[in-house]
Structure formats: C-alpha cells, structure tokens
mmCIF file of C-alpha atoms in Angstrom:
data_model
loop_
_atom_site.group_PDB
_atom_site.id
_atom_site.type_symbol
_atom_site.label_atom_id
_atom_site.label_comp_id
_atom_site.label_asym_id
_atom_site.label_seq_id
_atom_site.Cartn_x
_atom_site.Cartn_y
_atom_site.Cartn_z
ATOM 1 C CA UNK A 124 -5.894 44.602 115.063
ATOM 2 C CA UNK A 125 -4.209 45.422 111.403
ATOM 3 C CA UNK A 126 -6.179 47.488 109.731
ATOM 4 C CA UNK A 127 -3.789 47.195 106.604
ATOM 5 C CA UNK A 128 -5.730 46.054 103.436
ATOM 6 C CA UNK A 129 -4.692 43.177 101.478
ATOM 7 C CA UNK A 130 -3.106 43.755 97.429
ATOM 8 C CA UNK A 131 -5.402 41.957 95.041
ATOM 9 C CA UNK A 132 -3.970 41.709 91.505
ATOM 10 C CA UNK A 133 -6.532 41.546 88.340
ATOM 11 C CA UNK A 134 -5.819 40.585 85.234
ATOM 12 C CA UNK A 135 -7.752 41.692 82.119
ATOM 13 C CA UNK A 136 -8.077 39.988 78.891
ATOM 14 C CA UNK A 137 -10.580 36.746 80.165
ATOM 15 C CA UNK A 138 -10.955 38.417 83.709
ATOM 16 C CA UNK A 139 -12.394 41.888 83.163
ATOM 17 C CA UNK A 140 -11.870 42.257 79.270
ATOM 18 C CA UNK A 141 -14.379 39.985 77.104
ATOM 19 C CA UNK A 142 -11.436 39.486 74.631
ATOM 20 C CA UNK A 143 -12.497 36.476 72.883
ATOM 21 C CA UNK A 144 -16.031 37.389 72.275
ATOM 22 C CA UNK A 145 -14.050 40.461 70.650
ATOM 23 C CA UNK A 146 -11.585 38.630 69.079
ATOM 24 C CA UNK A 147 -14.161 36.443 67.126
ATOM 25 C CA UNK A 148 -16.719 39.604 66.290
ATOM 26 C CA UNK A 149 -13.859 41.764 65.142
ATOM 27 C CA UNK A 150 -11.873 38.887 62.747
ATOM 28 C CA UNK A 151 -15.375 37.922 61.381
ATOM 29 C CA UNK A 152 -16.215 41.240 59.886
ATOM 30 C CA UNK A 153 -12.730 41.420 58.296
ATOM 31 C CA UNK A 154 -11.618 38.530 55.700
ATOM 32 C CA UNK A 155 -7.923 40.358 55.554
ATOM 33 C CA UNK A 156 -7.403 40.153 59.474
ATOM 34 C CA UNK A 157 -8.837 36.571 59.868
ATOM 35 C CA UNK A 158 -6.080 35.609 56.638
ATOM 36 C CA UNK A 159 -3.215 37.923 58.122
ATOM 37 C CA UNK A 160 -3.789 37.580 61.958
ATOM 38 C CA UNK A 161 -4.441 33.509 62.490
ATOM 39 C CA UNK A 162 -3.078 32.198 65.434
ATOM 40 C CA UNK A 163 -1.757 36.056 66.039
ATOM 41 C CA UNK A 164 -4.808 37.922 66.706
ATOM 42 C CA UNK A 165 -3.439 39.419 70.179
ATOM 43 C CA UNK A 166 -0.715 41.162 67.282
ATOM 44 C CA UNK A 167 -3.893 42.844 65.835
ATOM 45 C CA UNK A 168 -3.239 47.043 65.873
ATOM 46 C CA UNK A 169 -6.261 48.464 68.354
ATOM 47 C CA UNK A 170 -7.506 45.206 68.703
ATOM 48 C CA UNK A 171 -7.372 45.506 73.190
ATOM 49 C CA UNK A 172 -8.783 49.441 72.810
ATOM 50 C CA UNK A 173 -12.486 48.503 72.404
ATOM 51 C CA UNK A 174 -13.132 44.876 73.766
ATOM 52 C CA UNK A 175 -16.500 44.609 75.758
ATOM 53 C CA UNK A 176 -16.214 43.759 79.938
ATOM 54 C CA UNK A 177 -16.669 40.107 80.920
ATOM 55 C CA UNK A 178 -20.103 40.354 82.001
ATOM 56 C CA UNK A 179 -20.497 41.509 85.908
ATOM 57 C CA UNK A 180 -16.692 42.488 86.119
ATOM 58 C CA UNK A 181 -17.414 45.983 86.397
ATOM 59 C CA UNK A 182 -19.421 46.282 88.848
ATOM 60 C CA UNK A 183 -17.408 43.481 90.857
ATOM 61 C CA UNK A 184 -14.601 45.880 90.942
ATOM 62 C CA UNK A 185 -16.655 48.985 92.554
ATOM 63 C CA UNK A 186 -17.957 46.724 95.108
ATOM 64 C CA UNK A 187 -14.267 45.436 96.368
ATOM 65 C CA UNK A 188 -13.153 48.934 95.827
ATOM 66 C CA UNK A 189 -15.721 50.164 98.293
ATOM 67 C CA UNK A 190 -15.453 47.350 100.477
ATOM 68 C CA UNK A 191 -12.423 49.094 101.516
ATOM 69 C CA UNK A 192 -10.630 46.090 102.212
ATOM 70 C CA UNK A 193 -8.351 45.703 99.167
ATOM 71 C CA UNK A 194 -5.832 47.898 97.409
ATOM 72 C CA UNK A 195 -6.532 47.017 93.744
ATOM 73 C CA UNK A 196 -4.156 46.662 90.927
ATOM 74 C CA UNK A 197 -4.421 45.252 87.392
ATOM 75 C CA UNK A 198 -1.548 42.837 86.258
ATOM 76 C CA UNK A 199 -1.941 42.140 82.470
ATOM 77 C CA UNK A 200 0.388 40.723 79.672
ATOM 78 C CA UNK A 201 1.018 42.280 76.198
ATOM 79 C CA UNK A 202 1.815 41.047 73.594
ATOM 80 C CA UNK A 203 5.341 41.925 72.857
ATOM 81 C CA UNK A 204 4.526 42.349 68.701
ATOM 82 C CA UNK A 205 1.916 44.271 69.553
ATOM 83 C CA UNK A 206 3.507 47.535 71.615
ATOM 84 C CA UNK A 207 0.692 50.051 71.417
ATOM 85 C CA UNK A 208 -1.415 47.249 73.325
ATOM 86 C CA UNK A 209 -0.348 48.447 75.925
ATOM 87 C CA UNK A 210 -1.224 52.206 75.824
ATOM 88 C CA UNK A 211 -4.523 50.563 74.372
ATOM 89 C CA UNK A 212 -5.377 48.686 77.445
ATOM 90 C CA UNK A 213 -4.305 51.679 79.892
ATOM 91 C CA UNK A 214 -6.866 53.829 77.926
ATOM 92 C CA UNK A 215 -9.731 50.525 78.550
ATOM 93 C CA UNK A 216 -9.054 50.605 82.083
ATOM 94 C CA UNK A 217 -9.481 54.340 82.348
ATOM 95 C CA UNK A 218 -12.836 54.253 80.199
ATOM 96 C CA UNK A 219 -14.192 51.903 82.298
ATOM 97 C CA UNK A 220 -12.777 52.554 85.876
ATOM 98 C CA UNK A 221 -11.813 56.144 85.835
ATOM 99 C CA UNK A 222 -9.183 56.744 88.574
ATOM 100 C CA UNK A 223 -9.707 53.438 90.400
ATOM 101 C CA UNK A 224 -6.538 51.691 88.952
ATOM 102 C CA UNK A 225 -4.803 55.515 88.549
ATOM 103 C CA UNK A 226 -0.845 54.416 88.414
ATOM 104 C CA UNK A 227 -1.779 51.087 89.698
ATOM 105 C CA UNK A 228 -1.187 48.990 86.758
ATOM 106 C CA UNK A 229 1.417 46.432 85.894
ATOM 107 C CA UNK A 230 2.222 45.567 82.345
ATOM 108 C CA UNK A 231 4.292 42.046 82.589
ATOM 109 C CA UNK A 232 4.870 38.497 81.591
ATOM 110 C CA UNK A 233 6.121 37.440 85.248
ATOM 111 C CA UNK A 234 3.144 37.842 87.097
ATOM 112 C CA UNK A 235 5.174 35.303 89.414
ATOM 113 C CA UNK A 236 7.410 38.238 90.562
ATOM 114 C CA UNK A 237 3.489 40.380 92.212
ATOM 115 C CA UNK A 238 3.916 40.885 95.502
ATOM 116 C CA UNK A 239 0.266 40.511 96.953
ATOM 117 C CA UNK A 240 -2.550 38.705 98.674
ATOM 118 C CA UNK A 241 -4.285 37.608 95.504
ATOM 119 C CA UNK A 242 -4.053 37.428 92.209
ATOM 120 C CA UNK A 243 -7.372 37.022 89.704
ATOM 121 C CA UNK A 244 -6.702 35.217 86.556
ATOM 122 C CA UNK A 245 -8.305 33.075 84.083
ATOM 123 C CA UNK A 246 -4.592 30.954 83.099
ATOM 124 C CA UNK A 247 -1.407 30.071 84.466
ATOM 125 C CA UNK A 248 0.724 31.504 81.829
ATOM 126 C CA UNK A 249 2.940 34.375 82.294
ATOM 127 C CA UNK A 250 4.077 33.268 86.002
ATOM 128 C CA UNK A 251 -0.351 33.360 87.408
ATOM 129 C CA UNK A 252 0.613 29.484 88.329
ATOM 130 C CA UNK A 253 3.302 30.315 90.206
ATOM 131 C CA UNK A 254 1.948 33.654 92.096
ATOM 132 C CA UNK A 255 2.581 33.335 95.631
ATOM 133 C CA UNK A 256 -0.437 34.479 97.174
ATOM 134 C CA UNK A 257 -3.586 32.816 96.436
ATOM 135 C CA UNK A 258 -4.411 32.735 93.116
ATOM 136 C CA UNK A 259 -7.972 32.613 91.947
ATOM 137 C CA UNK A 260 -8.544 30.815 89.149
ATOM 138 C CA UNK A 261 -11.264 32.651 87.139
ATOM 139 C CA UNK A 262 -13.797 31.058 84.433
ATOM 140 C CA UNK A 263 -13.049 27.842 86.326
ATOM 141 C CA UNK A 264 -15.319 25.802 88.460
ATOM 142 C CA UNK A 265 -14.382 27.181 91.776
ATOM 143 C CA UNK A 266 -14.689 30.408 90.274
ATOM 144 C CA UNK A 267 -16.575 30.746 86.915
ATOM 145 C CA UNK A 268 -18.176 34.507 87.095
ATOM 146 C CA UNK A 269 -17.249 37.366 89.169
ATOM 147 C CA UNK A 270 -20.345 36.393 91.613
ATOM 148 C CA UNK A 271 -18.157 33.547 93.017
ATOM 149 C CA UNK A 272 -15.502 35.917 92.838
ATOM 150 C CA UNK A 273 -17.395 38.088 95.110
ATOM 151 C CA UNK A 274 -18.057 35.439 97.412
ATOM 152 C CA UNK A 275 -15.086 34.309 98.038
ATOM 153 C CA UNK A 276 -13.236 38.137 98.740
ATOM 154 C CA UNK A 277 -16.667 39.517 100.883
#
C-alpha cells in the first residue's frame, strides 16, 4: 500500500478568488477605471490584492489540507500587462492561507504542462482543458461550489 499523496492543482481567480464580484464592485465606484479598463480590467494596478474568497473555498482548502491526502498547489494565470499581479496574488494567498501554499505556487499560462492528479478550475483556457490528470471543472454542474468539490476529493 502507497501511502504517497496525490498533487491537486487550484486555481484562483473563479476558484478560490471571488474576482468578478470584485471586478464589478471595484469598476462601479470608479467612472475613470470602468472608461480606461473595459474589456481590460484583469490590467487594473492592485486590482487581484484585495478580491473577496469564493464563498466556502477557504475552508475547503483546510479540510483537504488536513485530510492529509493531497499535496496542494495553486496554479494561476496573470495577466502579462499587469506584472505586479502577480506579487499581488502571492500576498492573497498568504493572507488567507498562511504557510499552506508556502513555495507551492505556480504562476503560468500552460497549466497543460502541471504534473498532477488534479487540477481545480473554473475554464479551459491557459492549457486547464488539456491538463492531464483529471480536471475538475468548477462553477459547473458537476461541480458548482466547493461542497461538490469536497465530495468528490473525500
């Protein structure tokens, strides 16, 4: 018997990150970035620092983490005119997770190229589609909340 855990990969904007919801609140108190920012508003300086967590997705995350049966990693995207998203989302991660994801994150656009088990995402862009393990398709109707998340990985 293996007692080797398997590599989930998370993504965040849509997965753990209410970015949207964000999105729409932060563009709607500001004429100038609604005007300068349409169609762009991943391009928005700070915009990933202080997004809200999709409802449920933190405490999802403890409950695999002390499952003990997966290593955890985030894979997540940004956007390349926006470089200090990047830093930005790091510092998110750390607010909300502490030292869970500590040197376990992944900042790419060919999520196709993970080496794991799983891979949580809500699209198919940026290589999810083609991810080689199983990916779960989140805010979908197989798995529309972390609940069914939860269901399916304990």
């Amino acid at each position: 018997m293996s007692n080797k855990k398997k590599v989930v990969w998370i993504d965040m904007d849509g997965v753990l990150v209410d970015f949207a919801k964000h999105v729409d609140e932060t563009i709607e108190s500001n004429p100038f970035l609604k005007e300068n920012y349409k169609g762009r508003e991943d391009h928005i300086p700070g915009i990933f620092r202080n997004a809200p967590p999709i409802e449920g997705a933190i405490e999802a995350i403890h409950k695999l983490k002390e499952s003990g049966k997966y290593d955890l990693y985030i894979a997540t995207a940004a956007p390349w005119g926006n470089p200090m998203s990047a830093m930005d989302k790091r510092f998110w991660i750390e607010e909300h997770f502490g030292r869970i994801f500590h040197k376990k994150m992944a900042i790419t656009h060919l999520k196709h190229m993970l080496i794991g088990d799983y891979l949580i995402d809500d699209r198919t862009a940026n290589g999810a589609g083609e991810f080689t393990g199983k990916h779960i398709h989140f805010n979908t109707n197989d798995y529309p909340n972390w609940e069914s998340v939860l269901n399916e990985l304990l």
